[in-house]
Amino acid sequence: MIYKLTSFALLATLLFGSFAQNTIGTTAFAPNMVDDGYTLLYPHNQPHVYLLDFCGEVVHTWANEDTLRPGNVAYLQENGDLILTYRPQVFS
């Protein structure tokens, strides 16, 4: 009996796990708690800057050289220009 229950539990886990979708972006969404607009994301120790909409989807990406790492500031101007600070990946 234990063998049958264990086998059933394992089979159910494998079947249901194979149909699950990976979540990307926003996992909880409450429209009344979100302001209109976009979020500018400049991740730590990553060379790229991302513009996200309020659903967490990437609207635009700015790519920097892989030898650069972010500083502390990134600004998006009204005309679409991006102003950011960065530093070299390796200090010599």
mmCIF file of C-alpha atoms in Angstrom:
data_model
loop_
_atom_site.group_PDB
_atom_site.id
_atom_site.type_symbol
_atom_site.label_atom_id
_atom_site.label_comp_id
_atom_site.label_asym_id
_atom_site.label_seq_id
_atom_site.Cartn_x
_atom_site.Cartn_y
_atom_site.Cartn_z
ATOM 1 C CA MET A 1 0.000 0.000 0.000
ATOM 2 C CA ILE A 2 2.829 2.435 0.864
ATOM 3 C CA TYR A 3 4.490 1.608 -2.453
ATOM 4 C CA LYS A 4 1.305 2.475 -4.364
ATOM 5 C CA LEU A 5 0.874 5.791 -2.526
ATOM 6 C CA THR A 6 4.510 6.728 -3.039
ATOM 7 C CA SER A 7 4.326 5.809 -6.723
ATOM 8 C CA PHE A 8 1.123 7.829 -7.148
ATOM 9 C CA ALA A 9 2.626 10.869 -5.398
ATOM 10 C CA LEU A 10 5.751 10.695 -7.552
ATOM 11 C CA LEU A 11 3.739 10.320 -10.750
ATOM 12 C CA ALA A 12 1.423 13.206 -9.814
ATOM 13 C CA THR A 13 4.405 15.442 -9.041
ATOM 14 C CA LEU A 14 6.050 14.659 -12.359
ATOM 15 C CA LEU A 15 2.860 15.175 -14.363
ATOM 16 C CA PHE A 16 1.775 18.418 -12.733
ATOM 17 C CA GLY A 17 5.323 19.780 -12.704
ATOM 18 C CA SER A 18 5.719 19.211 -16.426
ATOM 19 C CA PHE A 19 2.677 21.379 -17.217
ATOM 20 C CA ALA A 20 3.714 24.273 -14.965
ATOM 21 C CA GLN A 21 4.898 27.484 -16.612
ATOM 22 C CA ASN A 22 7.897 29.452 -15.456
ATOM 23 C CA THR A 23 6.956 32.902 -14.225
ATOM 24 C CA ILE A 24 8.813 35.843 -15.697
ATOM 25 C CA GLY A 25 8.288 39.434 -14.660
ATOM 26 C CA THR A 26 5.397 40.396 -12.430
ATOM 27 C CA THR A 27 4.030 37.552 -10.304
ATOM 28 C CA ALA A 28 1.423 39.598 -8.416
ATOM 29 C CA PHE A 29 -0.524 42.390 -10.059
ATOM 30 C CA ALA A 30 -2.777 44.882 -8.300
ATOM 31 C CA PRO A 31 -3.692 47.611 -10.851
ATOM 32 C CA ASN A 32 -5.033 49.942 -8.151
ATOM 33 C CA MET A 33 -1.594 49.967 -6.464
ATOM 34 C CA VAL A 34 0.432 50.769 -9.606
ATOM 35 C CA ASP A 35 1.140 54.242 -10.959
ATOM 36 C CA ASP A 36 0.977 54.843 -14.687
ATOM 37 C CA GLY A 37 4.338 54.993 -16.385
ATOM 38 C CA TYR A 38 7.521 52.987 -16.602
ATOM 39 C CA THR A 39 10.314 51.758 -14.349
ATOM 40 C CA LEU A 40 13.958 52.274 -15.263
ATOM 41 C CA LEU A 41 16.026 49.349 -13.987
ATOM 42 C CA TYR A 42 19.838 49.454 -13.827
ATOM 43 C CA PRO A 43 20.725 46.149 -12.096
ATOM 44 C CA HIS A 44 23.773 45.908 -9.876
ATOM 45 C CA ASN A 45 26.817 44.368 -11.561
ATOM 46 C CA GLN A 46 25.063 44.091 -14.958
ATOM 47 C CA PRO A 47 26.053 46.106 -18.044
ATOM 48 C CA HIS A 48 22.524 46.728 -19.389
ATOM 49 C CA VAL A 49 19.693 49.153 -18.534
ATOM 50 C CA TYR A 50 16.039 48.090 -18.869
ATOM 51 C CA LEU A 51 12.816 50.068 -19.230
ATOM 52 C CA LEU A 52 9.836 48.090 -17.862
ATOM 53 C CA ASP A 53 6.125 48.770 -18.182
ATOM 54 C CA PHE A 54 3.798 48.354 -15.193
ATOM 55 C CA CYS A 55 3.244 44.669 -16.107
ATOM 56 C CA GLY A 56 6.958 43.951 -15.723
ATOM 57 C CA GLU A 57 7.586 43.483 -19.449
ATOM 58 C CA VAL A 58 10.758 44.889 -21.015
ATOM 59 C CA VAL A 59 9.903 47.836 -23.274
ATOM 60 C CA HIS A 60 13.464 48.836 -24.193
ATOM 61 C CA THR A 61 17.018 47.721 -23.410
ATOM 62 C CA TRP A 62 20.199 49.774 -23.550
ATOM 63 C CA ALA A 63 23.315 47.656 -23.929
ATOM 64 C CA ASN A 64 26.697 48.740 -22.621
ATOM 65 C CA GLU A 65 30.040 47.092 -23.160
ATOM 66 C CA ASP A 66 30.509 43.929 -21.109
ATOM 67 C CA THR A 67 33.600 45.510 -19.542
ATOM 68 C CA LEU A 68 31.478 48.175 -17.809
ATOM 69 C CA ARG A 69 29.505 47.895 -14.576
ATOM 70 C CA PRO A 70 26.826 50.292 -13.307
ATOM 71 C CA GLY A 71 27.481 53.213 -11.059
ATOM 72 C CA ASN A 72 24.750 54.555 -8.806
ATOM 73 C CA VAL A 73 22.651 56.648 -11.187
ATOM 74 C CA ALA A 74 20.643 56.301 -14.402
ATOM 75 C CA TYR A 75 18.273 58.979 -15.720
ATOM 76 C CA LEU A 76 15.924 58.814 -18.701
ATOM 77 C CA GLN A 77 15.356 62.245 -20.233
ATOM 78 C CA GLU A 78 12.029 63.293 -21.793
ATOM 79 C CA ASN A 79 13.607 63.197 -25.269
ATOM 80 C CA GLY A 80 14.651 59.543 -24.752
ATOM 81 C CA ASP A 81 18.328 60.142 -23.988
ATOM 82 C CA LEU A 82 19.769 57.965 -21.243
ATOM 83 C CA ILE A 83 22.249 59.453 -18.786
ATOM 84 C CA LEU A 84 24.064 56.917 -16.637
ATOM 85 C CA THR A 85 27.172 56.419 -14.593
ATOM 86 C CA TYR A 86 29.377 53.382 -14.879
ATOM 87 C CA ARG A 87 32.747 52.034 -13.863
ATOM 88 C CA PRO A 88 35.198 49.508 -15.300
ATOM 89 C CA GLN A 89 34.541 45.864 -14.485
ATOM 90 C CA VAL A 90 38.103 45.387 -13.220
ATOM 91 C CA PHE A 91 40.128 48.040 -11.435
ATOM 92 C CA SER A 92 43.821 48.114 -12.242
#
